[in-house]
Amino acid sequence: MDKAKEAAAPTASAPAAAGLRGVVAATTSIGDVNGEKGELIYQGINIHDLARYSTFEEVIFLLWNGRLPKRAELDDLKRNISANCELQPELLALMQKFPRDAEPMDTLRTAVSALAFYDKSAKDISREAAVRTATRLVGQFPTIVATLARLRKEQEPVAPKPDLNVATNFLYMLKGEMPSEQDAHIFDVGLILQADHELNASTFTSRVVAGTLADMYGAVTAAIAALSGPLHGGANTNVMKMLLEIGEMEKVEPYVRNALAEKKKIMGIGHAVYKTEDPRATNFRRFSKEMAEAKGEAKWYEMSLKIEEIMKREKGMYPNVDFFSASTFYMMGIPLEQYTPIFAVSRISGWTGHILEQYANNKLIRPRAEYVGPRNVPYVSIDER
Ligand code: COA
């Protein structure tokens, strides 16, 4: 809308929905959340089936193409992801200059933004080019996150092994040693579980940016910023910080009671859409238990169960995806501050899926605001104020 038309348009009359709750702001065939039933589907397929039978690479294809890949298509995608997993030397040099104590999500955001410098076709948003960019991003994310994690600990970066899948490669690059089959499998399913979640804050952000026809790097950079907030992706790190702060089983009940009395939120609990159990939490609860058994360290899992029980009883609230993923990753030996970047390693698949969908049928996203300020206020010159 040009300036003259916008000025002439009526002011918004409907009251604003706080936090846009319940507002339908896009059509999508990528994923759907049924908050009442606690169901999540990707392109029609139930998340529990994908968690049981699929792989992260298969899910990426599914999110981008609307169907599961045939074998040759999957092989092709895997090859293309692998071909994109090595770091550009210029990007590595830039990352080496980041302050060691910078927040991991801030360093990820800056590194991903800089990726655009080294892609001559970054501005091409045709489907073919955009899928190429999306594949590059999916290939780069695990290497960038693992490299940044090592650099902040003054460790030498570990080069990716192109023959490994995303999950195994990431754990290998992060720790500098091959993960166990169990760790790699649980991590792979973890990536599936966090891949997409309809119009969550970061995905909506990515669509708003893509809706201006800005390039995919810009849209993803903005999404990373949105994901970094403690009310979104930042919750998983805070869950583990809370568990460590509580420290032992006997202190769980008083800690939670005290937090509730002080009107503090318990991280990893509650959800803007789910009114019952988040189906991703169902899977991560199982993984937290499996990790506890495998590592002989039941404490974090059992403390989580206790917090869950109290929150259900006292507030009728349920765990979300971040609640049990925290203890799962902790027992896998992943540093706390990497949980949110890991979320991004997974969610890049959903973000890029939504950006592709937005480009394919674009309309600038430009809602109205309910104006609640005064009107007809006379302008007072600076000397008379
Ligand atoms: N612990 C304790 N109380 C909580 C709570 C939590 N985790 N989450 C919500 N509440 C309470 C609020 O204090 C508020 O109480 P009040 O009405 O007495 O003021 C009420 O429930 C509604 O909270 P609100 O934040 O407005 O609900 P929402 O639907 O917008 O919340 C979240 C969704 C996710 C932002 C919220 O549950 C939350 O902050 N959870 C913790 C952070 C988290 O885990 N985020 C990851 C999401 S996947």
GROMACS .gro file of C-alpha atoms and ligand atoms in nm:
model
  433
    1MET     CA    1   0.000   0.000   0.000
    2ASP     CA    2   0.144   0.343  -0.087
    3LYS     CA    3   0.166   0.616   0.176
    4ALA     CA    4  -0.144   0.809   0.057
    5LYS     CA    5  -0.364   0.499   0.055
    6GLU     CA    6  -0.234   0.385   0.392
    7ALA     CA    7  -0.312   0.723   0.546
    8ALA     CA    8  -0.665   0.707   0.405
    9ALA     CA    9  -0.731   0.351   0.525
   10PRO     CA   10  -0.950   0.318   0.836
   11THR     CA   11  -0.768   0.250   1.160
   12ALA     CA   12  -0.784  -0.107   1.284
   13SER     CA   13  -1.115  -0.163   1.460
   14ALA     CA   14  -1.093  -0.519   1.596
   15PRO     CA   15  -0.928  -0.544   1.938
   16ALA     CA   16  -0.576  -0.687   1.931
   17ALA     CA   17  -0.537  -1.044   2.056
   18ALA     CA   18  -0.262  -1.035   2.319
   19GLY     CA   19   0.039  -1.216   2.176
   20LEU     CA   20  -0.172  -1.291   1.865
   21ARG     CA   21  -0.313  -1.594   2.051
   22GLY     CA   22  -0.568  -1.780   1.840
   23VAL     CA   23  -0.505  -1.559   1.534
   24VAL     CA   24  -0.456  -1.758   1.214
   25ALA     CA   25  -0.181  -1.570   1.030
   26ALA     CA   26  -0.081  -1.807   0.745
   27THR     CA   27  -0.180  -2.119   0.560
   28THR     CA   28   0.066  -2.405   0.568
   29SER     CA   29   0.082  -2.770   0.480
   30ILE     CA   30   0.406  -2.824   0.668
   31GLY     CA   31   0.289  -2.896   1.018
   32ASP     CA   32  -0.007  -2.873   1.250
   33VAL     CA   33  -0.044  -2.862   1.626
   34ASN     CA   34  -0.364  -2.979   1.791
   35GLY     CA   35  -0.337  -2.820   2.133
   36GLU     CA   36  -0.646  -2.986   2.278
   37LYS     CA   37  -0.550  -3.341   2.179
   38GLY     CA   38  -0.175  -3.293   2.218
   39GLU     CA   39  -0.108  -3.394   1.858
   40LEU     CA   40   0.162  -3.282   1.619
   41ILE     CA   41   0.184  -3.374   1.251
   42TYR     CA   42   0.440  -3.299   0.981
   43GLN     CA   43   0.277  -3.301   0.635
   44GLY     CA   44   0.001  -3.519   0.779
   45ILE     CA   45   0.225  -3.776   0.948
   46ASN     CA   46   0.200  -3.816   1.325
   47ILE     CA   47   0.516  -3.711   1.513
   48HIS     CA   48   0.515  -4.038   1.709
   49ASP     CA   49   0.540  -4.238   1.382
   50LEU     CA   50   0.822  -4.015   1.258
   51ALA     CA   51   1.002  -4.051   1.593
   52ARG     CA   52   0.967  -4.428   1.573
   53TYR     CA   53   1.048  -4.496   1.207
   54SER     CA   54   1.206  -4.195   1.036
   55THR     CA   55   1.539  -4.011   1.024
   56PHE     CA   56   1.615  -3.638   1.038
   57GLU     CA   57   1.720  -3.634   0.670
   58GLU     CA   58   1.392  -3.799   0.567
   59VAL     CA   59   1.200  -3.543   0.771
   60ILE     CA   60   1.385  -3.254   0.603
   61PHE     CA   61   1.274  -3.386   0.264
   62LEU     CA   62   0.921  -3.432   0.397
   63LEU     CA   63   0.900  -3.075   0.529
   64TRP     CA   64   1.030  -2.925   0.204
   65ASN     CA   65   0.843  -3.145  -0.042
   66GLY     CA   66   0.523  -3.255   0.124
   67ARG     CA   67   0.596  -3.628   0.104
   68LEU     CA   68   0.850  -3.883   0.217
   69PRO     CA   69   1.145  -3.929  -0.022
   70LYS     CA   70   1.205  -4.230  -0.243
   71ARG     CA   71   1.541  -4.397  -0.180
   72ALA     CA   72   1.723  -4.216  -0.463
   73GLU     CA   73   1.579  -3.880  -0.352
   74LEU     CA   74   1.694  -3.941   0.005
   75ASP     CA   75   2.042  -4.040  -0.112
   76ASP     CA   76   2.053  -3.724  -0.321
   77LEU     CA   77   1.957  -3.504  -0.029
   78LYS     CA   78   2.211  -3.671   0.200
   79ARG     CA   79   2.482  -3.620  -0.061
   80ASN     CA   80   2.388  -3.254  -0.103
   81ILE     CA   81   2.383  -3.191   0.273
   82SER     CA   82   2.724  -3.356   0.307
   83ALA     CA   83   2.860  -3.150   0.019
   84ASN     CA   84   2.763  -2.840   0.218
   85CYS     CA   85   2.892  -2.930   0.562
   86GLU     CA   86   3.244  -2.793   0.536
   87LEU     CA   87   3.313  -2.440   0.659
   88GLN     CA   88   3.426  -2.164   0.428
   89PRO     CA   89   3.779  -2.065   0.549
   90GLU     CA   90   3.671  -1.697   0.561
   91LEU     CA   91   3.380  -1.787   0.787
   92LEU     CA   92   3.602  -1.991   1.017
   93ALA     CA   93   3.846  -1.699   1.037
   94LEU     CA   94   3.558  -1.469   1.129
   95MET     CA   95   3.427  -1.709   1.394
   96GLN     CA   96   3.773  -1.736   1.546
   97LYS     CA   97   3.755  -1.363   1.620
   98PHE     CA   98   3.432  -1.387   1.819
   99PRO     CA   99   3.474  -1.325   2.194
  100ARG     CA  100   3.505  -1.659   2.374
  101ASP     CA  101   3.245  -1.558   2.630
  102ALA     CA  102   2.984  -1.443   2.376
  103GLU     CA  103   2.641  -1.607   2.400
  104PRO     CA  104   2.631  -1.911   2.167
  105MET     CA  105   2.305  -1.799   2.005
  106ASP     CA  106   2.458  -1.458   1.933
  107THR     CA  107   2.762  -1.613   1.768
  108LEU     CA  108   2.540  -1.850   1.569
  109ARG     CA  109   2.326  -1.557   1.454
  110THR     CA  110   2.629  -1.361   1.336
  111ALA     CA  111   2.792  -1.660   1.163
  112VAL     CA  112   2.472  -1.750   0.977
  113SER     CA  113   2.420  -1.391   0.871
  114ALA     CA  114   2.775  -1.386   0.732
  115LEU     CA  115   2.710  -1.702   0.528
  116ALA     CA  116   2.526  -1.481   0.279
  117PHE     CA  117   2.853  -1.306   0.186
  118TYR     CA  118   2.984  -1.629   0.036
  119ASP     CA  119   2.678  -1.728  -0.165
  120LYS     CA  120   2.659  -1.558  -0.502
  121SER     CA  121   2.300  -1.675  -0.553
  122ALA     CA  122   2.179  -1.568  -0.207
  123LYS     CA  123   1.931  -1.323  -0.358
  124ASP     CA  124   1.783  -1.577  -0.599
  125ILE     CA  125   1.461  -1.694  -0.437
  126SER     CA  126   1.334  -1.914  -0.719
  127ARG     CA  127   1.233  -2.256  -0.581
  128GLU     CA  128   1.539  -2.426  -0.728
  129ALA     CA  129   1.787  -2.173  -0.587
  130ALA     CA  130   1.603  -2.146  -0.255
  131VAL     CA  131   1.616  -2.525  -0.207
  132ARG     CA  132   1.990  -2.504  -0.278
  133THR     CA  133   2.027  -2.234  -0.011
  134ALA     CA  134   1.814  -2.434   0.233
  135THR     CA  135   2.035  -2.739   0.176
  136ARG     CA  136   2.345  -2.527   0.233
  137LEU     CA  137   2.199  -2.397   0.559
  138VAL     CA  138   2.108  -2.746   0.680
  139GLY     CA  139   2.460  -2.862   0.595
  140GLN     CA  140   2.630  -2.563   0.759
  141PHE     CA  141   2.434  -2.538   1.084
  142PRO     CA  142   2.578  -2.847   1.261
  143THR     CA  143   2.934  -2.753   1.164
  144ILE     CA  144   2.891  -2.391   1.269
  145VAL     CA  145   2.735  -2.481   1.605
  146ALA     CA  146   2.991  -2.753   1.683
  147THR     CA  147   3.281  -2.531   1.575
  148LEU     CA  148   3.160  -2.236   1.783
  149ALA     CA  149   3.115  -2.467   2.082
  150ARG     CA  150   3.475  -2.588   2.053
  151LEU     CA  151   3.621  -2.242   1.988
  152ARG     CA  152   3.459  -2.101   2.303
  153LYS     CA  153   3.642  -2.372   2.500
  154GLU     CA  154   3.971  -2.302   2.320
  155GLN     CA  155   3.952  -2.643   2.149
  156GLU     CA  156   4.057  -2.706   1.789
  157PRO     CA  157   3.757  -2.735   1.555
  158VAL     CA  158   3.687  -3.086   1.427
  159ALA     CA  159   3.623  -3.115   1.052
  160PRO     CA  160   3.297  -3.285   0.951
  161LYS     CA  161   3.296  -3.640   0.813
  162PRO     CA  162   3.084  -3.625   0.500
  163ASP     CA  163   2.980  -3.991   0.522
  164LEU     CA  164   2.800  -3.943   0.855
  165ASN     CA  165   2.438  -3.839   0.900
  166VAL     CA  166   2.360  -3.498   1.050
  167ALA     CA  167   2.309  -3.626   1.405
  168THR     CA  168   2.623  -3.840   1.423
  169ASN     CA  169   2.833  -3.579   1.247
  170PHE     CA  170   2.723  -3.310   1.488
  171LEU     CA  171   2.804  -3.514   1.800
  172TYR     CA  172   3.134  -3.619   1.644
  173MET     CA  173   3.234  -3.259   1.566
  174LEU     CA  174   3.116  -3.135   1.906
  175LYS     CA  175   3.302  -3.390   2.115
  176GLY     CA  176   3.583  -3.488   1.883
  177GLU     CA  177   3.495  -3.857   1.913
  178MET     CA  178   3.237  -4.085   1.758
  179PRO     CA  179   2.915  -4.103   1.963
  180SER     CA  180   2.767  -4.433   2.077
  181GLU     CA  181   2.492  -4.574   1.855
  182GLN     CA  182   2.238  -4.502   2.127
  183ASP     CA  183   2.343  -4.138   2.166
  184ALA     CA  184   2.343  -4.086   1.789
  185HIS     CA  185   1.999  -4.245   1.754
  186ILE     CA  186   1.842  -4.045   2.037
  187PHE     CA  187   1.998  -3.727   1.903
  188ASP     CA  188   1.866  -3.802   1.554
  189VAL     CA  189   1.512  -3.846   1.687
  190GLY     CA  190   1.561  -3.531   1.896
  191LEU     CA  191   1.629  -3.342   1.573
  192ILE     CA  192   1.307  -3.484   1.426
  193LEU     CA  193   1.106  -3.379   1.731
  194GLN     CA  194   1.224  -3.017   1.719
  195ALA     CA  195   1.214  -2.976   1.339
  196ASP     CA  196   0.887  -2.790   1.301
  197HIS     CA  197   0.610  -2.652   1.515
  198GLU     CA  198   0.375  -2.453   1.297
  199LEU     CA  199   0.377  -2.075   1.358
  200ASN     CA  200   0.596  -2.063   1.667
  201ALA     CA  201   0.767  -1.729   1.728
  202SER     CA  202   1.086  -1.800   1.531
  203THR     CA  203   0.908  -1.959   1.234
  204PHE     CA  204   0.664  -1.671   1.218
  205THR     CA  205   0.960  -1.433   1.229
  206SER     CA  206   1.123  -1.615   0.938
  207ARG     CA  207   0.802  -1.588   0.736
  208VAL     CA  208   0.763  -1.218   0.809
  209VAL     CA  209   1.116  -1.152   0.683
  210ALA     CA  210   1.079  -1.383   0.382
  211GLY     CA  211   0.747  -1.212   0.307
  212THR     CA  212   0.938  -0.894   0.221
  213LEU     CA  213   1.128  -1.108  -0.035
  214ALA     CA  214   1.446  -1.065   0.168
  215ASP     CA  215   1.686  -1.356   0.118
  216MET     CA  216   1.680  -1.680   0.315
  217TYR     CA  217   1.991  -1.593   0.519
  218GLY     CA  218   1.821  -1.281   0.650
  219ALA     CA  219   1.501  -1.468   0.733
  220VAL     CA  220   1.695  -1.741   0.916
  221THR     CA  221   1.914  -1.490   1.101
  222ALA     CA  222   1.601  -1.319   1.235
  223ALA     CA  223   1.457  -1.659   1.331
  224ILE     CA  224   1.771  -1.739   1.533
  225ALA     CA  225   1.726  -1.414   1.724
  226ALA     CA  226   1.366  -1.507   1.803
  227LEU     CA  227   1.463  -1.859   1.909
  228SER     CA  228   1.725  -1.726   2.152
  229GLY     CA  229   1.466  -1.582   2.392
  230PRO     CA  230   1.405  -1.761   2.724
  231LEU     CA  231   1.033  -1.795   2.648
  232HIS     CA  232   1.110  -1.983   2.326
  233GLY     CA  233   1.422  -2.191   2.253
  234GLY     CA  234   1.615  -2.058   2.552
  235ALA     CA  235   1.398  -2.256   2.794
  236ASN     CA  236   1.587  -2.588   2.759
  237THR     CA  237   1.914  -2.448   2.896
  238ASN     CA  238   1.722  -2.288   3.182
  239VAL     CA  239   1.555  -2.620   3.266
  240MET     CA  240   1.894  -2.780   3.322
  241LYS     CA  241   2.022  -2.477   3.515
  242MET     CA  242   1.717  -2.516   3.739
  243LEU     CA  243   1.779  -2.890   3.791
  244LEU     CA  244   2.141  -2.822   3.881
  245GLU     CA  245   2.041  -2.540   4.114
  246ILE     CA  246   1.790  -2.764   4.293
  247GLY     CA  247   2.061  -3.029   4.309
  248GLU     CA  248   1.879  -3.310   4.489
  249MET     CA  249   1.544  -3.483   4.504
  250GLU     CA  250   1.450  -3.364   4.857
  251LYS     CA  251   1.479  -3.001   4.747
  252VAL     CA  252   1.245  -3.032   4.449
  253GLU     CA  253   0.915  -2.982   4.631
  254PRO     CA  254   1.024  -2.676   4.836
  255TYR     CA  255   1.193  -2.522   4.530
  256VAL     CA  256   0.885  -2.550   4.311
  257ARG     CA  257   0.648  -2.437   4.588
  258ASN     CA  258   0.866  -2.137   4.656
  259ALA     CA  259   0.890  -2.047   4.287
  260LEU     CA  260   0.513  -2.068   4.248
  261ALA     CA  261   0.455  -1.861   4.562
  262GLU     CA  262   0.684  -1.595   4.415
  263LYS     CA  263   0.496  -1.618   4.082
  264LYS     CA  264   0.810  -1.739   3.905
  265LYS     CA  265   0.777  -1.959   3.600
  266ILE     CA  266   0.913  -2.312   3.597
  267MET     CA  267   1.103  -2.345   3.271
  268GLY     CA  268   1.000  -2.621   3.032
  269ILE     CA  269   0.645  -2.622   3.166
  270GLY     CA  270   0.338  -2.481   2.994
  271HIS     CA  271   0.271  -2.403   2.632
  272ALA     CA  272   0.093  -2.138   2.432
  273VAL     CA  273  -0.097  -2.399   2.227
  274TYR     CA  274  -0.090  -2.736   2.407
  275LYS     CA  275  -0.348  -2.768   2.681
  276THR     CA  276  -0.236  -3.123   2.749
  277GLU     CA  277   0.092  -3.309   2.714
  278ASP     CA  278   0.320  -3.189   2.437
  279PRO     CA  279   0.378  -3.506   2.227
  280ARG     CA  280   0.744  -3.414   2.190
  281ALA     CA  281   0.777  -3.423   2.568
  282THR     CA  282   0.636  -3.779   2.565
  283ASN     CA  283   0.929  -3.886   2.347
  284PHE     CA  284   1.193  -3.688   2.535
  285ARG     CA  285   1.068  -3.830   2.867
  286ARG     CA  286   1.141  -4.177   2.729
  287PHE     CA  287   1.485  -4.064   2.609
  288SER     CA  288   1.568  -3.905   2.944
  289LYS     CA  289   1.481  -4.237   3.109
  290GLU     CA  290   1.688  -4.433   2.855
  291MET     CA  291   1.984  -4.200   2.906
  292ALA     CA  292   1.948  -4.231   3.286
  293GLU     CA  293   1.964  -4.612   3.252
  294ALA     CA  294   2.250  -4.607   3.001
  295LYS     CA  295   2.463  -4.362   3.200
  296GLY     CA  296   2.365  -4.495   3.544
  297GLU     CA  297   2.253  -4.147   3.651
  298ALA     CA  298   1.884  -4.154   3.743
  299LYS     CA  299   1.880  -3.828   3.944
  300TRP     CA  300   1.801  -3.573   3.673
  301TYR     CA  301   1.529  -3.786   3.519
  302GLU     CA  302   1.369  -3.856   3.856
  303MET     CA  303   1.385  -3.492   3.963
  304SER     CA  304   1.222  -3.396   3.634
  305LEU     CA  305   0.943  -3.649   3.696
  306LYS     CA  306   0.886  -3.497   4.040
  307ILE     CA  307   0.865  -3.140   3.904
  308GLU     CA  308   0.626  -3.263   3.636
  309GLU     CA  309   0.405  -3.427   3.900
  310ILE     CA  310   0.394  -3.113   4.117
  311MET     CA  311   0.317  -2.882   3.823
  312LYS     CA  312   0.034  -3.109   3.706
  313ARG     CA  313  -0.111  -3.128   4.056
  314GLU     CA  314  -0.068  -2.763   4.156
  315LYS     CA  315  -0.120  -2.581   3.826
  316GLY     CA  316  -0.270  -2.835   3.585
  317MET     CA  317   0.031  -2.763   3.358
  318TYR     CA  318   0.232  -3.006   3.148
  319PRO     CA  319   0.592  -3.030   3.028
  320ASN     CA  320   0.681  -2.896   2.685
  321VAL     CA  321   0.955  -3.008   2.444
  322ASP     CA  322   1.228  -2.837   2.647
  323PHE     CA  323   1.159  -3.009   2.977
  324PHE     CA  324   1.298  -3.360   2.927
  325SER     CA  325   1.527  -3.267   2.637
  326ALA     CA  326   1.739  -3.077   2.893
  327SER     CA  327   1.825  -3.383   3.105
  328THR     CA  328   1.856  -3.600   2.792
  329PHE     CA  329   2.121  -3.372   2.642
  330TYR     CA  330   2.291  -3.325   2.978
  331MET     CA  331   2.336  -3.698   3.027
  332MET     CA  332   2.465  -3.718   2.669
  333GLY     CA  333   2.747  -3.490   2.786
  334ILE     CA  334   2.641  -3.188   2.583
  335PRO     CA  335   2.733  -2.851   2.741
  336LEU     CA  336   2.431  -2.664   2.876
  337GLU     CA  337   2.479  -2.357   2.665
  338GLN     CA  338   2.453  -2.565   2.347
  339TYR     CA  339   2.093  -2.681   2.395
  340THR     CA  340   1.938  -2.381   2.222
  341PRO     CA  341   2.186  -2.387   1.929
  342ILE     CA  342   2.099  -2.758   1.895
  343PHE     CA  343   1.735  -2.659   1.872
  344ALA     CA  344   1.842  -2.438   1.580
  345VAL     CA  345   2.034  -2.727   1.414
  346SER     CA  346   1.699  -2.905   1.404
  347ARG     CA  347   1.460  -2.613   1.346
  348ILE     CA  348   1.655  -2.488   1.042
  349SER     CA  349   1.464  -2.762   0.855
  350GLY     CA  350   1.126  -2.618   0.955
  351TRP     CA  351   1.230  -2.255   0.908
  352THR     CA  352   1.355  -2.322   0.557
  353GLY     CA  353   1.040  -2.526   0.480
  354HIS     CA  354   0.825  -2.230   0.584
  355ILE     CA  355   1.041  -1.982   0.393
  356LEU     CA  356   1.010  -2.196   0.078
  357GLU     CA  357   0.634  -2.206   0.131
  358GLN     CA  358   0.623  -1.829   0.185
  359TYR     CA  359   0.825  -1.755  -0.131
  360ALA     CA  360   0.606  -1.992  -0.335
  361ASN     CA  361   0.288  -1.800  -0.255
  362ASN     CA  362   0.406  -1.470  -0.119
  363LYS     CA  363   0.211  -1.182   0.024
  364LEU     CA  364   0.380  -0.917   0.233
  365ILE     CA  365   0.289  -0.975   0.599
  366ARG     CA  366   0.163  -0.644   0.725
  367PRO     CA  367  -0.097  -0.664   1.003
  368ARG     CA  368  -0.255  -0.366   1.177
  369ALA     CA  369  -0.212  -0.250   1.534
  370GLU     CA  370  -0.492  -0.146   1.765
  371TYR     CA  371  -0.401   0.215   1.845
  372VAL     CA  372  -0.450   0.288   2.215
  373GLY     CA  373  -0.269   0.623   2.232
  374PRO     CA  374  -0.425   0.970   2.239
  375ARG     CA  375  -0.541   1.161   1.929
  376ASN     CA  376  -0.551   1.527   1.828
  377VAL     CA  377  -0.257   1.613   2.053
  378PRO     CA  378  -0.133   1.962   1.965
  379TYR     CA  379   0.232   1.995   1.870
  380VAL     CA  380   0.418   2.204   2.128
  381SER     CA  381   0.739   2.370   2.020
  382ILE     CA  382   1.055   2.264   2.205
  383ASP     CA  383   1.087   2.591   2.401
  384GLU     CA  384   0.735   2.563   2.538
  385ARG     CA  385   0.748   2.202   2.665
  386COA     N1  386   0.544  -2.201   3.549
  386COA     C1  387   0.458  -2.143   3.634
  386COA     N2  388   0.352  -2.072   3.594
  386COA     C2  389   0.332  -2.062   3.462
  386COA     C3  390   0.417  -2.119   3.369
  386COA     C4  391   0.527  -2.191   3.416
  386COA     N3  392   0.613  -2.248   3.334
  386COA     N4  393   0.373  -2.092   3.246
  386COA     C5  394   0.265  -2.018   3.259
  386COA     N5  395   0.238  -1.998   3.391
  386COA     C6  396   0.131  -1.921   3.448
  386COA     C7  397   0.162  -1.774   3.437
  386COA     O1  398   0.237  -1.727   3.546
  386COA     C8  399   0.026  -1.716   3.428
  386COA     O2  400  -0.030  -1.713   3.558
  386COA     P1  401  -0.129  -1.593   3.601
  386COA     O3  402  -0.246  -1.604   3.508
  386COA     O4  403  -0.157  -1.625   3.743
  386COA     O5  404  -0.051  -1.467   3.580
  386COA     C9  405  -0.052  -1.819   3.347
  386COA     O6  406   0.014  -1.943   3.371
  386COA    C10  407  -0.051  -1.789   3.199
  386COA     O7  408   0.082  -1.766   3.158
  386COA     P2  409   0.124  -1.704   3.017
  386COA     O8  410   0.271  -1.688   3.013
  386COA     O9  411   0.040  -1.585   2.987
  386COA    O10  412   0.073  -1.821   2.925
  386COA     P3  413   0.114  -1.850   2.779
  386COA    O11  414   0.015  -1.940   2.720
  386COA    O12  415   0.145  -1.724   2.705
  386COA    O13  416   0.253  -1.926   2.809
  386COA    C11  417   0.465  -2.002   2.775
  386COA    C12  418   0.322  -2.002   2.726
  386COA    C13  419   0.538  -2.117   2.708
  386COA    C14  420   0.533  -1.869   2.734
  386COA    C15  421   0.471  -2.016   2.929
  386COA    O14  422   0.405  -2.134   2.970
  386COA    C16  423   0.612  -2.013   2.981
  386COA    O15  424   0.670  -1.904   2.997
  386COA     N6  425   0.673  -2.133   3.009
  386COA    C17  426   0.807  -2.138   3.055
  386COA    C18  427   0.903  -2.115   2.939
  386COA    C19  428   0.910  -2.232   2.845
  386COA    O16  429   0.919  -2.346   2.886
  386COA     N7  430   0.911  -2.202   2.714
  386COA    C20  431   0.924  -2.303   2.611
  386COA    C21  432   0.801  -2.310   2.527
  386COA     S1  433   0.808  -2.445   2.413
   0.00000   0.00000   0.00000
